[in-house]
Short mmCIF file of C-alpha atoms and ligand atoms in Angstrom, two decimals:
data_model
loop_
_atom_site.label_atom_id
_atom_site.label_comp_id
_atom_site.label_asym_id
_atom_site.label_seq_id
_atom_site.Cartn_x
_atom_site.Cartn_y
_atom_site.Cartn_z
CA MET O 282 16.45 -12.87 -16.35
CA ILE O 283 15.92 -9.25 -15.42
CA PRO O 284 18.80 -7.08 -16.73
CA GLU O 285 20.74 -5.54 -13.85
CA SER O 286 20.23 -2.04 -15.18
CA ASN O 287 16.43 -2.33 -14.86
CA ARG O 288 15.00 -0.32 -11.98
CA TYR O 289 11.49 -0.17 -10.62
CA ILE O 290 9.35 1.69 -8.14
CA ALA O 291 6.52 -0.27 -6.52
CA LEU O 292 3.63 1.66 -4.96
CA SER O 293 2.05 -0.23 -2.09
CA GLY O 294 -0.63 -0.08 0.56
CA GLY O 295 -0.85 -2.78 3.23
CA VAL O 296 -1.56 -6.50 3.01
CA GLY O 297 -2.27 -7.03 -0.75
CA GLY O 298 0.54 -4.74 -1.83
CA ALA O 299 3.03 -6.30 0.57
CA LYS O 300 2.47 -9.73 -0.99
CA LEU O 301 3.51 -8.55 -4.44
CA VAL O 302 6.38 -6.54 -2.94
CA LEU O 303 7.66 -9.76 -1.36
CA GLY O 304 7.51 -11.51 -4.75
CA LEU O 305 9.33 -8.60 -6.43
CA SER O 306 12.00 -8.63 -3.72
CA LYS O 307 12.83 -12.24 -4.62
CA LEU O 308 13.50 -11.31 -8.26
CA LEU O 309 15.06 -7.87 -7.99
CA SER O 310 18.13 -6.67 -6.11
CA PRO O 311 17.84 -3.84 -3.54
CA GLU O 312 19.37 -1.52 -6.18
CA GLN O 313 16.60 -2.42 -8.62
CA LEU O 314 13.53 -1.97 -6.44
CA THR O 315 12.30 0.90 -4.28
CA VAL O 316 9.05 0.37 -2.42
CA ILE O 317 6.94 3.42 -1.69
CA ALA O 318 4.44 2.85 1.10
CA ASN O 319 1.25 4.76 1.71
CA THR O 320 1.21 6.84 4.89
CA GLY O 321 -2.37 8.13 4.61
CA ASP O 322 -3.43 5.34 7.03
CA ASP O 323 -0.98 6.55 9.69
CA PHE O 324 -2.41 7.87 12.91
CA GLU O 325 -1.62 8.82 16.47
CA HIS O 326 -3.12 6.53 19.08
CA LEU O 327 -2.41 6.31 22.83
CA GLY O 328 0.42 8.77 22.25
CA LEU O 329 2.04 6.50 19.66
CA SER O 330 2.82 7.11 15.99
CA ILE O 331 1.39 4.15 14.08
CA CYS O 332 2.11 3.47 10.39
CA PRO O 333 0.05 0.38 9.50
CA ASP O 334 0.89 0.10 5.79
CA ILE O 335 4.62 0.66 6.25
CA ASP O 336 4.71 -1.86 9.10
CA THR O 337 2.81 -4.46 7.07
CA VAL O 338 5.35 -4.13 4.24
CA LEU O 339 8.30 -4.26 6.67
CA TYR O 340 7.01 -7.25 8.63
CA THR O 341 6.26 -9.08 5.36
CA LEU O 342 9.75 -8.49 3.93
CA ALA O 343 11.34 -9.45 7.25
CA ASN O 344 9.11 -12.54 7.46
CA TRP O 345 7.89 -11.24 10.82
CA ASN O 346 4.31 -10.87 9.56
CA ASN O 347 1.31 -12.45 11.19
CA LYS O 348 0.11 -14.85 8.48
CA THR O 349 -3.36 -15.22 10.01
CA LEU O 350 -4.24 -11.58 10.61
CA GLY O 351 -2.34 -10.15 7.61
CA TRP O 352 -1.17 -7.23 9.81
CA GLY O 353 0.98 -7.21 12.94
CA GLN O 354 3.65 -9.68 13.96
CA GLU O 355 3.87 -13.46 14.01
CA GLY O 356 3.85 -15.09 17.45
CA GLU O 357 2.08 -12.04 18.85
CA THR O 358 0.75 -11.88 22.42
CA TRP O 359 -1.86 -9.42 23.66
CA ASN O 360 -1.00 -8.82 27.33
CA PHE O 361 -0.76 -5.04 26.94
CA LEU O 362 -4.18 -4.89 25.27
CA GLU O 363 -5.79 -7.11 27.93
CA ALA O 364 -4.30 -4.98 30.70
CA LEU O 365 -5.47 -1.81 28.90
CA LYS O 366 -9.02 -3.18 28.71
CA ARG O 367 -8.99 -3.80 32.48
CA LEU O 368 -8.15 -0.12 32.93
CA GLU O 369 -10.95 0.88 30.52
CA GLY O 370 -8.41 2.27 28.03
CA GLU O 371 -9.11 2.81 24.35
CA SER O 372 -8.74 -0.74 23.07
CA TRP O 373 -10.52 -0.83 19.68
CA PHE O 374 -7.20 -0.85 17.80
CA ASN O 375 -5.44 -4.14 18.48
CA LEU O 376 -1.87 -3.42 19.48
CA GLY O 377 0.10 -6.59 20.12
CA ASP O 378 2.99 -6.72 22.57
CA ARG O 379 5.65 -7.22 19.90
CA ASP O 380 4.09 -4.66 17.58
CA MET O 381 4.18 -2.13 20.46
CA ALA O 382 7.99 -2.21 20.35
CA THR O 383 7.87 -0.90 16.76
CA HIS O 384 5.43 1.89 17.63
CA ILE O 385 7.33 2.94 20.74
CA THR O 386 10.68 2.96 18.90
CA ARG O 387 9.21 5.00 16.04
CA THR O 388 7.47 7.45 18.37
CA GLU O 389 10.62 8.04 20.43
CA LYS O 390 12.75 8.66 17.37
CA LEU O 391 10.19 11.00 15.77
CA LYS O 392 9.93 12.91 19.04
CA ALA O 393 13.72 13.20 19.10
CA GLY O 394 13.51 14.97 15.75
CA GLN O 395 14.22 12.23 13.21
CA SER O 396 12.22 12.22 9.99
CA LEU O 397 9.84 9.33 9.25
CA SER O 398 12.23 8.26 6.45
CA GLU O 399 15.12 8.05 8.91
CA VAL O 400 13.07 6.04 11.36
CA ILE O 401 11.86 3.61 8.70
CA ALA O 402 15.43 3.16 7.38
CA PHE O 403 16.46 2.27 10.95
CA LEU O 404 13.61 -0.23 11.30
CA CYS O 405 14.51 -1.79 7.90
CA ASP O 406 18.08 -2.19 9.10
CA ARG O 407 17.05 -3.79 12.42
CA MET O 408 14.70 -6.16 10.59
CA GLY O 409 17.39 -7.15 8.08
CA ILE O 410 15.46 -5.71 5.12
CA LYS O 411 17.77 -4.87 2.23
CA HIS O 412 15.28 -3.43 -0.27
CA PRO O 413 14.56 0.22 0.39
CA VAL O 414 11.05 0.72 1.76
CA VAL O 415 10.31 4.41 2.06
CA PRO O 416 7.30 6.38 3.21
CA MET O 417 5.59 8.30 0.42
CA THR O 418 6.27 11.52 2.33
CA ASP O 419 7.79 12.69 5.60
CA GLU O 420 5.03 15.24 6.00
CA ARG O 421 1.82 14.43 7.81
CA VAL O 422 -0.91 13.26 5.41
CA ARG O 423 -4.07 11.74 6.87
CA THR O 424 -6.83 10.01 4.93
CA ILE O 425 -10.29 11.17 5.90
CA VAL O 426 -13.20 9.01 4.79
CA GLN O 427 -16.34 11.01 4.00
CA THR O 428 -19.34 8.97 5.02
CA ARG O 429 -23.03 9.50 4.33
CA ASP O 430 -24.33 9.07 7.87
CA ALA O 431 -21.34 9.43 10.16
CA GLY O 432 -19.68 12.47 8.53
CA PRO O 433 -15.92 12.64 8.03
CA LEU O 434 -14.00 9.84 9.78
CA ALA O 435 -10.27 9.46 10.36
CA PHE O 436 -9.20 6.41 8.35
CA GLN O 437 -8.52 4.00 11.23
CA HIS O 438 -11.75 5.05 12.94
CA TYR O 439 -13.62 4.14 9.75
CA PHE O 440 -11.59 1.01 9.08
CA VAL O 441 -10.99 -0.64 12.44
CA ARG O 442 -13.21 1.05 15.04
CA ASP O 443 -16.31 1.22 12.81
CA ARG O 444 -15.40 -1.95 10.82
CA CYS O 445 -15.89 -0.16 7.46
CA GLU O 446 -19.64 -0.09 8.12
CA PRO O 447 -20.49 3.56 7.31
CA ALA O 448 -21.33 4.09 3.63
CA VAL O 449 -18.55 6.00 1.88
CA ASP O 450 -19.10 9.22 -0.06
CA GLY O 451 -15.53 10.22 -0.91
CA PHE O 452 -12.02 10.71 0.45
CA GLU O 453 -9.82 13.57 1.49
CA PHE O 454 -6.11 13.49 2.19
CA SER O 455 -5.59 16.14 4.80
CA GLY O 456 -2.18 17.82 4.59
CA ILE O 457 -1.43 16.55 1.08
CA GLY O 458 -1.20 20.04 -0.42
CA ASP O 459 1.91 20.72 1.67
CA ALA O 460 3.46 17.27 1.31
CA LYS O 461 6.60 16.56 -0.70
CA PRO O 462 7.75 13.14 -1.86
CA SER O 463 10.11 11.71 0.78
CA PRO O 464 13.84 11.94 -0.09
CA GLY O 465 13.92 8.22 -0.99
CA PHE O 466 10.85 8.56 -3.22
CA SER O 467 12.30 11.64 -4.90
CA GLU O 468 15.68 9.96 -5.51
CA ALA O 469 13.97 6.88 -6.91
CA LEU O 470 12.01 9.13 -9.29
CA ASP O 471 15.31 10.68 -10.45
CA ASN O 472 16.65 7.27 -11.48
CA ASP O 473 16.53 5.91 -14.96
CA LEU O 474 13.44 3.77 -14.32
CA THR O 475 12.11 0.82 -16.29
CA ALA O 476 8.56 1.02 -14.93
CA ILE O 477 6.31 2.00 -12.05
CA LEU O 478 4.45 -0.96 -10.61
CA VAL O 479 1.17 -0.36 -8.81
CA CYS O 480 0.54 -3.21 -6.38
CA PRO O 481 -2.92 -4.74 -5.86
CA SER O 482 -3.80 -2.15 -3.23
CA ASN O 483 -6.93 -0.11 -2.65
CA PRO O 484 -6.99 2.59 -5.38
CA PHE O 485 -8.87 5.13 -3.24
CA VAL O 486 -7.05 4.96 0.08
CA SER O 487 -3.67 3.37 -0.74
CA VAL O 488 -2.63 4.42 -4.26
CA ASP O 489 -4.42 7.79 -4.64
CA PRO O 490 -2.66 9.30 -1.59
CA ILE O 491 0.76 8.38 -3.07
CA LEU O 492 -0.10 9.79 -6.49
CA GLY O 493 -1.77 12.79 -4.86
CA ILE O 494 1.50 14.19 -3.49
CA PRO O 495 2.07 17.39 -5.46
CA GLY O 496 4.44 16.86 -8.38
CA VAL O 497 4.50 13.04 -8.30
CA VAL O 498 2.20 12.44 -11.28
CA ASP O 499 4.04 15.04 -13.40
CA ARG O 500 7.40 13.49 -12.56
CA ILE O 501 6.15 10.03 -13.52
CA ARG O 502 4.62 11.37 -16.74
CA GLU O 503 7.90 13.05 -17.75
CA LYS O 504 9.70 9.73 -17.57
CA MET O 505 7.62 8.21 -20.39
CA ILE O 506 7.76 4.75 -18.80
CA PRO O 507 5.11 2.10 -18.36
CA VAL O 508 2.89 2.33 -15.30
CA VAL O 509 1.48 -1.12 -14.66
CA VAL O 510 -1.38 -1.87 -12.27
CA VAL O 511 -2.34 -5.19 -10.75
CA SER O 512 -6.07 -5.17 -10.08
CA ASN O 513 -6.95 -5.38 -6.40
CA ILE O 514 -10.45 -6.56 -7.32
CA VAL O 515 -10.81 -10.19 -8.36
CA GLY O 516 -14.18 -11.70 -9.21
CA GLY O 517 -16.02 -8.67 -7.82
CA MET O 518 -14.27 -8.92 -4.46
CA ALA O 519 -11.34 -7.07 -2.98
CA ILE O 520 -8.30 -9.27 -2.35
CA LYS O 521 -8.36 -7.72 1.13
CA GLY O 522 -10.22 -4.84 2.71
CA PRO O 523 -13.22 -2.69 1.83
CA ALA O 524 -12.42 -1.65 -1.78
CA ALA O 525 -15.37 -3.54 -3.34
CA LYS O 526 -17.81 -2.18 -0.74
CA MET O 527 -16.47 1.34 -1.34
CA MET O 528 -16.94 0.97 -5.10
CA THR O 529 -20.58 -0.03 -4.70
CA GLU O 530 -21.20 2.91 -2.37
CA LEU O 531 -19.50 5.28 -4.81
CA GLY O 532 -21.79 4.02 -7.60
CA MET O 533 -19.00 2.27 -9.52
CA PRO O 534 -19.03 -1.28 -10.84
CA LYS O 535 -17.15 -3.40 -8.29
CA THR O 536 -15.05 -5.08 -10.93
CA ALA O 537 -11.53 -4.80 -12.26
CA VAL O 538 -13.03 -2.58 -15.00
CA GLY O 539 -14.21 -0.22 -12.27
CA VAL O 540 -10.62 -0.08 -10.95
CA ALA O 541 -9.21 0.60 -14.43
CA HIS O 542 -11.86 3.24 -15.03
CA HIS O 543 -11.00 4.99 -11.76
CA TYR O 544 -7.32 5.23 -12.70
CA ILE O 545 -8.02 6.43 -16.25
CA GLU O 546 -10.59 8.97 -15.11
CA LYS O 547 -8.26 10.39 -12.46
CA TYR O 548 -4.87 10.17 -14.18
CA GLY O 549 -5.65 10.02 -17.92
CA ASP O 550 -2.96 8.27 -19.94
CA LEU O 551 -0.50 7.96 -17.03
CA PHE O 552 -1.33 4.24 -16.78
CA THR O 553 -0.29 1.91 -19.56
CA GLY O 554 -0.75 -1.68 -18.40
CA PHE O 555 -3.35 -3.57 -16.41
CA ILE O 556 -3.19 -7.07 -14.98
CA LEU O 557 -6.38 -9.03 -14.48
CA ASP O 558 -6.82 -12.26 -12.58
CA GLU O 559 -7.81 -15.34 -14.61
CA THR O 560 -11.30 -15.20 -13.05
CA ASP O 561 -11.75 -11.84 -14.75
CA ALA O 562 -10.26 -12.77 -18.14
CA TYR O 563 -13.62 -12.01 -19.79
CA LEU O 564 -13.21 -8.35 -18.75
CA ALA O 565 -9.99 -7.91 -20.74
CA PRO O 566 -11.69 -6.42 -23.85
CA GLU O 567 -13.46 -3.83 -21.67
CA VAL O 568 -10.20 -2.81 -19.97
CA GLU O 569 -8.42 -2.68 -23.35
CA ALA O 570 -11.22 -0.46 -24.64
CA LEU O 571 -10.28 2.05 -21.94
CA GLY O 572 -6.85 2.30 -23.56
CA LEU O 573 -4.87 -0.02 -21.27
CA SER O 574 -2.77 -2.93 -22.52
CA THR O 575 -4.04 -5.89 -20.56
CA ILE O 576 -2.79 -9.31 -19.59
CA VAL O 577 -4.37 -12.07 -17.55
CA ALA O 578 -2.36 -13.72 -14.77
CA PRO O 579 -3.18 -15.60 -11.57
CA SER O 580 -3.16 -12.76 -9.06
CA VAL O 581 -4.53 -14.27 -5.86
CA MET O 582 -1.30 -14.73 -3.92
CA VAL O 583 -1.34 -17.36 -1.19
CA THR O 584 2.06 -19.08 -1.34
CA LEU O 585 5.49 -17.54 -1.85
CA HIS O 586 5.49 -19.25 -5.25
CA ASP O 587 2.24 -17.37 -6.18
CA LYS O 588 3.92 -14.09 -5.19
CA THR O 589 7.11 -14.62 -7.18
CA GLU O 590 5.16 -15.97 -10.19
CA LEU O 591 2.95 -12.89 -10.28
CA ALA O 592 5.99 -10.65 -9.77
CA ALA O 593 7.69 -12.34 -12.75
CA ARG O 594 4.59 -11.79 -14.93
CA VAL O 595 4.40 -8.14 -13.87
CA LEU O 596 8.10 -7.59 -14.72
CA ASP O 597 7.80 -9.36 -18.10
CA PHE O 598 4.74 -7.32 -18.97
CA ALA O 599 6.45 -4.07 -17.95
CA SER O 600 9.46 -4.96 -20.17
CA GLU O 601 7.19 -5.69 -23.12
CA LEU O 602 5.41 -2.37 -22.65
CA LYS O 603 8.72 -0.53 -22.28
CA SER O 604 10.08 -1.93 -25.52
CA SER O 605 6.90 -1.04 -27.39
CA LEU O 606 6.95 2.60 -26.23
N1 LIG N 208 -6.63 -3.96 11.27
C1 LIG N 208 -7.79 -4.37 11.82
O1 LIG N 208 -8.73 -4.71 11.11
N2 LIG N 208 -7.96 -4.38 13.21
C2 LIG N 208 -6.96 -4.01 14.05
O2 LIG N 208 -7.16 -4.01 15.27
C3 LIG N 208 -5.70 -3.63 13.47
C4 LIG N 208 -4.61 -3.31 14.26
C5 LIG N 208 -3.39 -3.02 13.65
C6 LIG N 208 -2.26 -2.76 14.42
C7 LIG N 208 -1.06 -2.46 13.82
C8 LIG N 208 -0.96 -2.40 12.43
O3 LIG N 208 0.21 -2.12 11.85
C9 LIG N 208 -2.07 -2.66 11.64
C10 LIG N 208 -3.30 -2.97 12.24
N3 LIG N 208 -4.42 -3.24 11.47
C11 LIG N 208 -5.60 -3.62 12.06
C12 LIG N 208 -4.37 -3.15 10.02
C13 LIG N 208 -4.61 -1.76 9.48
O4 LIG N 208 -5.41 -0.94 10.22
C14 LIG N 208 -5.15 -1.82 8.05
O5 LIG N 208 -4.88 -3.02 7.42
C15 LIG N 208 -4.55 -0.80 7.15
O6 LIG N 208 -4.49 0.48 7.65
C16 LIG N 208 -5.26 -0.80 5.79
O7 LIG N 208 -4.29 -0.92 4.84
#
């Protein structure tokens, strides 16, 4: 049993992160869990404001998510996209008919002057989501992927239009210097927290933008609480997305050790715990040697049971680390 006074922040990107968030939401009350979603992937397309990671988390918690694609809505149809193609419109980003309703609602409300946090709170309410899911910031932050041959690319151009093909050189988060944590993120950081949980999301383009918001790392550090990461790399492959390919191109080992090393190198002793999949159990001594307490747990989440089991292991581990601080 998780004591009612325990409170957590989960940092999440899209598909992989949303799976653990769903598991956590089954074990923790809305008062105990705040989900912070990356907005570096957001972009403007066809006049619409699109927030892929936030929407993936929302659709997953609402059980509206497309189980085959990982992103977008279940029962989706593609009439708009087909019609757009006939008119030679920009159709490389697959916008489903149902999904369009989310983008149009968000765009209208933002244009009317609401903050992104207000719009996402409205969407959570309409989708029946009780756990607070908040954008990392209300300011505009955009991930730019530096590539060797194609120069700087806006994230969705790199990811969807160019299918992650260009070799990556580095990342930039445009606008981050002026960004503040969103009100919900800031309030959650003011709480008496038990731990920060870093979901199995891409370290470079999902977690780094959240931690890159000025002041966030210092505020976490001041709290002297465990920061626990679930590796997004299992058996040398990313659970989803281009993380392993990026690591190779950046000259890093594409293993969970590479992930741990990235976090330690960038954030020093901010991180305390690391969770490895069973496949990677043999890497535990190497991760421990980097100064991270490590446990091994099945972390490939297919069923709801897998998600809640991993969430339970993460929470147990965080409690153990908290009591040993
Ligand atoms: N990912 C794709 O690979 N192809 C798409 O056409 C695509 C469309 C899309 C539409 C709405 C949405 O919320 C997400 C969408 N994604 C698509 C996923 C998204 O681009 C990425 O998964 C994230 O940005 C990476 O976390």
